[in-house]
C-alpha cells in the first residue's frame, strides 16, 4: 500500500486512470514511431522502466525483446495489468526512486523514465537523475520522456487551467519547467552524447493525416485527465466548482479556435 506522504501524484489511482494512461501510451508510441527513441543496442540484456504505471510500456518492450530481462518499477501495483501472453522476461517491482533504486550499480543496459514530472518535487530531480545513471552500465543509455507546461497559442480558458495546475504543483514542490533542463542534469551526472528532442502536437482534430489523429488522441487524453483536478482545485485553491466546470466545458472549442499545441520532451544520453 502506498503511503500518502510517499505519493506526490495529483491524479487518482483507479480503473479510469489506468485506461487513460494506456490511451496516453498509444499516443506516445505513435508519436515516437516506436517504444524507444534512444539509439540503444539491438540486443540489450536488461532494461529498467522507472515509474512504470500500468506496465504497458515495459511489457510491450519485453515482447519486442524476448531475450531481454525487463523490470518495471512503481510505487503502487494497483495500476498494473499484465498483458495476455507476456513472458517470464518481465517483472514488476514495487519501489520509490526517492528512496533509491533497489539495484546494484551498472545493472541495466537501458533505463527509461516517463511522465514523472507531476510526481517528483523539483529539488529531488538531481537525486533522481543520479540514481538513474548509477544503475546504468557503461555505454548504456538513459532516456527521459516528459511533458511540462508548454502550451502554445492558447486562449483564456487554457491559461486559467494552467494557472491552477501551476499553483497546485507548487503546493507539492513540483515545477514542471524542470523538463526543459533535463539535458544539463544528465550531463552533470556523467551522461554523454545528450540530446533533447521536442514534439509539438496540435490539441484536437486540427490539420490533416497523422497530425490530426494524434491531436485528437491528445485532446481526449487531456479531457479525461484534467477533470480529476476539480477536487484539489476546490479544496486547495478554493476554486468554485462551477467555475472549474465552465473552464472544462470550453477547452476543446478553444483549442481548435486558437490552433493550440502542446509540447513533449525526450532527453537521452549514453553513460
C-alpha positions as a Markdown table, in Angstrom:
| # | Residue | x | y | z |
|---|---|---|---|---|
| 1 | Unk | 0.0 | 0.0 | 0.0 |
| 2 | Unk | 1.3 | 3.5 | -0.9 |
| 3 | Unk | 1.8 | 5.8 | 2.0 |
| 4 | Unk | 0.2 | 9.3 | 1.3 |
| 5 | Unk | 3.5 | 11.0 | 2.2 |
| 6 | Unk | 5.3 | 9.0 | -0.5 |
| 7 | Unk | 2.8 | 9.7 | -3.3 |
| 8 | Unk | 3.0 | 13.1 | -4.9 |
| 9 | Unk | 0.8 | 12.1 | -7.8 |
| 10 | Unk | -2.1 | 14.6 | -8.1 |
| 11 | Unk | -4.3 | 12.3 | -10.2 |
| 12 | Unk | -6.3 | 9.3 | -8.8 |
| 13 | Unk | -5.2 | 5.6 | -9.0 |
| 14 | Unk | -8.2 | 3.9 | -10.3 |
| 15 | Unk | -9.5 | 2.0 | -13.4 |
| 16 | Unk | -10.4 | 5.2 | -15.2 |
| 17 | Unk | -6.8 | 6.4 | -14.7 |
| 18 | Unk | -5.5 | 3.1 | -15.9 |
| 19 | Unk | -7.4 | 3.4 | -19.1 |
| 20 | Unk | -6.3 | 7.0 | -19.6 |
| 21 | Unk | -2.6 | 6.1 | -19.1 |
| 22 | Unk | -2.9 | 3.2 | -21.6 |
| 23 | Unk | -4.5 | 5.6 | -24.0 |
| 24 | Unk | -1.7 | 8.0 | -23.5 |
| 25 | Unk | 0.8 | 5.2 | -24.1 |
| 26 | Unk | -0.7 | 4.5 | -27.5 |
| 27 | Unk | -0.4 | 8.2 | -28.4 |
| 28 | Unk | 3.3 | 8.4 | -27.5 |
| 29 | Unk | 4.1 | 5.2 | -29.2 |
| 30 | Unk | 2.6 | 6.5 | -32.4 |
| 31 | Unk | 4.2 | 9.9 | -32.0 |
| 32 | Unk | 7.7 | 8.4 | -31.4 |
| 33 | Unk | 7.2 | 5.7 | -34.1 |
| 34 | Unk | 8.1 | 3.1 | -31.6 |
| 35 | Unk | 8.7 | 2.4 | -27.9 |
| 36 | Unk | 12.3 | 3.7 | -27.6 |
| 37 | Unk | 13.8 | 6.8 | -29.0 |
| 38 | Unk | 17.5 | 6.5 | -27.9 |
| 39 | Unk | 19.8 | 4.5 | -30.3 |
| 40 | Unk | 20.2 | 1.6 | -27.9 |
| 41 | Unk | 21.9 | -1.7 | -28.7 |
| 42 | Unk | 19.8 | -4.1 | -30.8 |
| 43 | Unk | 20.1 | -6.8 | -28.1 |
| 44 | Unk | 20.1 | -5.3 | -24.6 |
| 45 | Unk | 20.5 | -7.7 | -21.8 |
| 46 | Unk | 18.4 | -5.7 | -19.3 |
| 47 | Unk | 16.0 | -2.8 | -19.3 |
| 48 | Unk | 14.5 | -0.8 | -16.4 |
| 49 | Unk | 11.4 | 1.3 | -16.5 |
| 50 | Unk | 11.1 | 3.7 | -13.5 |
| 51 | Unk | 7.5 | 4.8 | -12.7 |
| 52 | Unk | 6.0 | 2.1 | -15.0 |
| 53 | Unk | 2.4 | 2.9 | -14.1 |
| 54 | Unk | 0.1 | 0.4 | -15.8 |
| 55 | Unk | 3.1 | -1.6 | -17.0 |
| 56 | Unk | 2.0 | -1.3 | -20.6 |
| 57 | Unk | 5.3 | 0.2 | -21.9 |
| 58 | Unk | 7.7 | -2.3 | -20.2 |
| 59 | Unk | 5.6 | -5.3 | -21.1 |
| 60 | Unk | 5.5 | -4.3 | -24.8 |
| 61 | Unk | 9.3 | -3.8 | -24.6 |
| 62 | Unk | 9.6 | -7.3 | -23.1 |
| 63 | Unk | 7.6 | -8.7 | -26.0 |
| 64 | Unk | 9.8 | -6.8 | -28.5 |
| 65 | Unk | 13.0 | -8.0 | -26.8 |
| 66 | Unk | 12.1 | -11.6 | -25.7 |
| 67 | Unk | 15.7 | -12.3 | -24.6 |
| 68 | Unk | 15.9 | -9.2 | -22.5 |
| 69 | Unk | 15.1 | -9.0 | -18.8 |
| 70 | Unk | 12.7 | -6.1 | -18.3 |
| 71 | Unk | 11.8 | -4.7 | -14.9 |
| 72 | Unk | 9.0 | -2.2 | -14.3 |
| 73 | Unk | 9.2 | -0.3 | -11.0 |
| 74 | Unk | 6.5 | 1.8 | -9.4 |
| 75 | Unk | 5.2 | 3.0 | -6.1 |
| 76 | Unk | 2.0 | 1.1 | -6.4 |
| 77 | Unk | 0.9 | -2.1 | -8.1 |
| 78 | Unk | -2.8 | -1.1 | -8.3 |
| 79 | Unk | -2.5 | 0.2 | -11.9 |
| 80 | Unk | -0.7 | -2.9 | -13.1 |
| 81 | Unk | -2.4 | -5.0 | -15.7 |
| 82 | Unk | -0.4 | -8.0 | -17.0 |
| 83 | Unk | -0.8 | -8.4 | -20.8 |
| 84 | Unk | -2.0 | -11.7 | -22.1 |
| 85 | Unk | 0.9 | -13.9 | -23.2 |
| 86 | Unk | 3.6 | -11.9 | -21.5 |
| 87 | Unk | 6.6 | -14.0 | -20.9 |
| 88 | Unk | 8.8 | -14.5 | -17.9 |
| 89 | Unk | 11.2 | -11.8 | -19.0 |
| 90 | Unk | 9.0 | -9.1 | -17.5 |
| 91 | Unk | 9.0 | -8.5 | -13.7 |
| 92 | Unk | 7.2 | -5.8 | -11.7 |
| 93 | Unk | 8.9 | -4.5 | -8.5 |
| 94 | Unk | 7.5 | -2.1 | -6.0 |
| 95 | Unk | 9.7 | 0.8 | -5.0 |
| 96 | Unk | 10.2 | 4.6 | -4.7 |
| 97 | Unk | 13.1 | 6.1 | -6.6 |
| 98 | Unk | 13.2 | 8.9 | -4.0 |
| 99 | Unk | 14.4 | 6.2 | -1.6 |
| 100 | Unk | 17.0 | 5.0 | -4.0 |
| 101 | Unk | 16.7 | 2.3 | -6.7 |
| 102 | Unk | 16.9 | -1.3 | -5.2 |
| 103 | Unk | 19.6 | -2.4 | -7.8 |
| 104 | Unk | 23.4 | -2.6 | -7.8 |
| 105 | Unk | 25.5 | -0.1 | -9.7 |
| 106 | Unk | 25.6 | -0.6 | -13.5 |
| 107 | Unk | 22.8 | -3.1 | -13.6 |
| 108 | Unk | 21.0 | -2.1 | -16.9 |
| 109 | Unk | 21.8 | -1.5 | -20.5 |
| 110 | Unk | 18.9 | 1.0 | -20.8 |
| 111 | Unk | 17.0 | 2.9 | -18.2 |
| 112 | Unk | 13.7 | 4.6 | -19.1 |
| 113 | Unk | 11.6 | 7.0 | -17.1 |
| 114 | Unk | 8.4 | 8.6 | -18.5 |
| 115 | Unk | 6.0 | 11.4 | -17.4 |
| 116 | Unk | 7.0 | 11.6 | -13.7 |
| 117 | Unk | 7.4 | 15.4 | -13.6 |
| 118 | Unk | 4.0 | 15.7 | -11.9 |
| 119 | Unk | 5.1 | 13.3 | -9.2 |
| 120 | Unk | 8.6 | 14.4 | -8.3 |
| 121 | Unk | 9.5 | 17.5 | -6.3 |
| 122 | Unk | 11.8 | 19.8 | -8.3 |
| 123 | Unk | 14.5 | 19.7 | -5.6 |
| 124 | Unk | 14.7 | 15.9 | -5.9 |
| 125 | Unk | 15.4 | 15.7 | -9.6 |
| 126 | Unk | 19.2 | 15.8 | -9.3 |
| 127 | Unk | 19.0 | 12.8 | -6.9 |
| 128 | Unk | 16.6 | 11.0 | -9.3 |
| 129 | Unk | 19.0 | 11.6 | -12.3 |
| 130 | Unk | 22.0 | 10.3 | -10.2 |
| 131 | Unk | 20.1 | 7.1 | -9.4 |
| 132 | Unk | 19.1 | 6.5 | -13.0 |
| 133 | Unk | 22.7 | 7.0 | -14.1 |
| 134 | Unk | 24.1 | 4.9 | -11.2 |
| 135 | Unk | 22.2 | 1.8 | -12.3 |
| 136 | Unk | 23.1 | 2.2 | -16.0 |
| 137 | Unk | 26.0 | 0.2 | -17.3 |
| 138 | Unk | 28.9 | 1.9 | -19.0 |
| 139 | Unk | 27.9 | 2.6 | -22.7 |
| 140 | Unk | 24.3 | 2.1 | -21.6 |
| 141 | Unk | 21.5 | 4.7 | -22.3 |
| 142 | Unk | 19.2 | 6.7 | -20.1 |
| 143 | Unk | 16.0 | 8.1 | -21.6 |
| 144 | Unk | 13.5 | 10.6 | -20.1 |
| 145 | Unk | 10.2 | 11.3 | -21.7 |
| 146 | Unk | 8.3 | 14.3 | -20.2 |
| 147 | Unk | 5.5 | 16.8 | -20.7 |
| 148 | Unk | 5.7 | 20.1 | -18.9 |
| 149 | Unk | 3.7 | 23.4 | -19.0 |
| 150 | Unk | 4.5 | 24.1 | -22.7 |
| 151 | Unk | 1.1 | 25.0 | -24.2 |
| 152 | Unk | 1.5 | 27.1 | -27.4 |
| 153 | Unk | -1.1 | 29.5 | -28.8 |
| 154 | Unk | -3.7 | 29.2 | -26.0 |
| 155 | Unk | -6.8 | 31.1 | -25.0 |
| 156 | Unk | -8.0 | 32.4 | -21.7 |
| 157 | Unk | -9.6 | 29.2 | -20.5 |
| 158 | Unk | -6.5 | 27.1 | -21.1 |
| 159 | Unk | -4.4 | 29.9 | -19.4 |
| 160 | Unk | -6.8 | 29.8 | -16.4 |
| 161 | Unk | -6.5 | 26.0 | -16.1 |
| 162 | Unk | -2.7 | 26.2 | -16.5 |
| 163 | Unk | -2.5 | 28.7 | -13.7 |
| 164 | Unk | -4.5 | 26.4 | -11.4 |
| 165 | Unk | -2.2 | 23.5 | -12.4 |
| 166 | Unk | 0.9 | 25.5 | -11.6 |
| 167 | Unk | -0.5 | 26.7 | -8.2 |
| 168 | Unk | -1.4 | 23.1 | -7.3 |
| 169 | Unk | 2.0 | 21.8 | -8.3 |
| 170 | Unk | 3.8 | 24.4 | -6.2 |
| 171 | Unk | 1.9 | 23.2 | -3.1 |
| 172 | Unk | 3.8 | 19.9 | -3.5 |
| 173 | Unk | 7.1 | 21.4 | -4.6 |
| 174 | Unk | 6.6 | 20.4 | -8.2 |
| 175 | Unk | 7.9 | 22.6 | -11.0 |
| 176 | Unk | 7.1 | 21.2 | -14.5 |
| 177 | Unk | 9.6 | 23.6 | -16.2 |
| 178 | Unk | 12.3 | 21.3 | -15.0 |
| 179 | Unk | 11.7 | 19.2 | -18.1 |
| 180 | Unk | 13.4 | 21.9 | -20.1 |
| 181 | Unk | 16.6 | 21.4 | -18.1 |
| 182 | Unk | 16.9 | 17.6 | -18.0 |
| 183 | Unk | 19.8 | 17.7 | -20.5 |
| 184 | Unk | 22.2 | 19.6 | -18.3 |
| 185 | Unk | 21.2 | 17.5 | -15.3 |
| 186 | Unk | 22.1 | 14.3 | -17.2 |
| 187 | Unk | 25.4 | 15.9 | -18.2 |
| 188 | Unk | 26.2 | 16.8 | -14.6 |
| 189 | Unk | 25.6 | 13.2 | -13.7 |
| 190 | Unk | 28.1 | 12.0 | -16.2 |
| 191 | Unk | 26.0 | 11.2 | -19.2 |
| 192 | Unk | 27.5 | 11.9 | -22.7 |
| 193 | Unk | 26.0 | 12.5 | -26.1 |
| 194 | Unk | 23.0 | 14.1 | -24.5 |
| 195 | Unk | 20.2 | 15.0 | -26.9 |
| 196 | Unk | 16.8 | 16.6 | -26.3 |
| 197 | Unk | 14.0 | 16.3 | -28.9 |
| 198 | Unk | 10.8 | 18.2 | -28.7 |
| 199 | Unk | 7.5 | 17.2 | -30.3 |
| 200 | Unk | 4.8 | 19.8 | -30.7 |
| 201 | Unk | 1.3 | 18.4 | -31.3 |
| 202 | Unk | -2.0 | 20.1 | -32.1 |
| 203 | Unk | -4.6 | 19.7 | -29.4 |
| 204 | Unk | -7.7 | 18.4 | -31.0 |
| 205 | Unk | -8.6 | 17.3 | -34.6 |
| 206 | Unk | -6.6 | 20.0 | -36.4 |
| 207 | Unk | -4.7 | 19.7 | -39.7 |
| 208 | Unk | -4.7 | 16.6 | -41.7 |
| 209 | Unk | -3.5 | 13.0 | -41.6 |
| 210 | Unk | -1.4 | 11.7 | -38.7 |
| 211 | Unk | -1.1 | 15.1 | -37.0 |
| 212 | Unk | -4.9 | 15.3 | -36.9 |
| 213 | Unk | -5.2 | 11.8 | -35.5 |
| 214 | Unk | -2.6 | 12.4 | -32.8 |
| 215 | Unk | -4.1 | 15.8 | -31.9 |
| 216 | Unk | -7.5 | 14.1 | -31.4 |
| 217 | Unk | -5.9 | 11.5 | -29.2 |
| 218 | Unk | -4.1 | 14.2 | -27.2 |
| 219 | Unk | -7.3 | 16.2 | -26.6 |
| 220 | Unk | -9.1 | 13.1 | -25.4 |
| 221 | Unk | -6.2 | 12.3 | -23.0 |
| 222 | Unk | -6.3 | 15.8 | -21.6 |
| 223 | Unk | -10.1 | 15.9 | -21.3 |
| 224 | Unk | -10.0 | 12.6 | -19.5 |
| 225 | Unk | -7.3 | 13.7 | -17.0 |
| 226 | Unk | -8.0 | 17.4 | -16.3 |
| 227 | Unk | -11.4 | 16.9 | -14.7 |
| 228 | Unk | -9.7 | 14.8 | -12.0 |
| 229 | Unk | -8.2 | 18.0 | -10.6 |
| 230 | Unk | -11.6 | 19.5 | -9.8 |
| 231 | Unk | -11.4 | 18.3 | -6.2 |
| 232 | Unk | -7.9 | 19.5 | -5.5 |
| 233 | Unk | -8.6 | 22.9 | -7.1 |
| 234 | Unk | -11.7 | 23.4 | -5.0 |
| 235 | Unk | -10.1 | 22.1 | -1.7 |
| 236 | Unk | -6.6 | 23.6 | -2.0 |
| 237 | Unk | -7.1 | 26.7 | -4.2 |
| 238 | Unk | -10.8 | 27.5 | -3.3 |
| 239 | Unk | -11.8 | 27.4 | -7.0 |
| 240 | Unk | -15.6 | 27.4 | -7.2 |
| 241 | Unk | -16.8 | 24.1 | -8.7 |
| 242 | Unk | -19.0 | 26.0 | -11.2 |
| 243 | Unk | -16.0 | 28.0 | -12.4 |
| 244 | Unk | -13.9 | 24.8 | -12.9 |
| 245 | Unk | -16.7 | 23.2 | -14.8 |
| 246 | Unk | -17.1 | 26.2 | -17.1 |
| 247 | Unk | -13.4 | 26.1 | -18.0 |
| 248 | Unk | -13.5 | 22.3 | -18.7 |
| 249 | Unk | -16.6 | 22.7 | -20.9 |
| 250 | Unk | -14.9 | 25.3 | -23.1 |
| 251 | Unk | -11.4 | 23.9 | -23.6 |
| 252 | Unk | -12.0 | 21.7 | -26.6 |
| 253 | Unk | -13.6 | 24.5 | -28.6 |
| 254 | Unk | -10.9 | 27.0 | -27.5 |
| 255 | Unk | -8.1 | 24.7 | -28.6 |
| 256 | Unk | -9.5 | 24.5 | -32.1 |
| 257 | Unk | -10.2 | 28.2 | -32.3 |
| 258 | Unk | -6.6 | 29.2 | -31.2 |
| 259 | Unk | -4.9 | 26.3 | -33.1 |
| 260 | Unk | -3.4 | 25.3 | -29.7 |
| 261 | Unk | -0.4 | 23.0 | -29.5 |
| 262 | Unk | 1.3 | 21.1 | -26.7 |
| 263 | Unk | 5.0 | 20.0 | -26.4 |
| 264 | Unk | 6.5 | 16.7 | -25.3 |
| 265 | Unk | 10.2 | 16.3 | -24.5 |
| 266 | Unk | 12.5 | 13.4 | -25.0 |
| 267 | Unk | 16.0 | 13.7 | -23.4 |
| 268 | Unk | 18.5 | 10.8 | -23.7 |
| 269 | Unk | 22.2 | 10.1 | -23.5 |
| 270 | Unk | 24.9 | 7.5 | -23.0 |
| 271 | Unk | 26.9 | 6.7 | -19.9 |
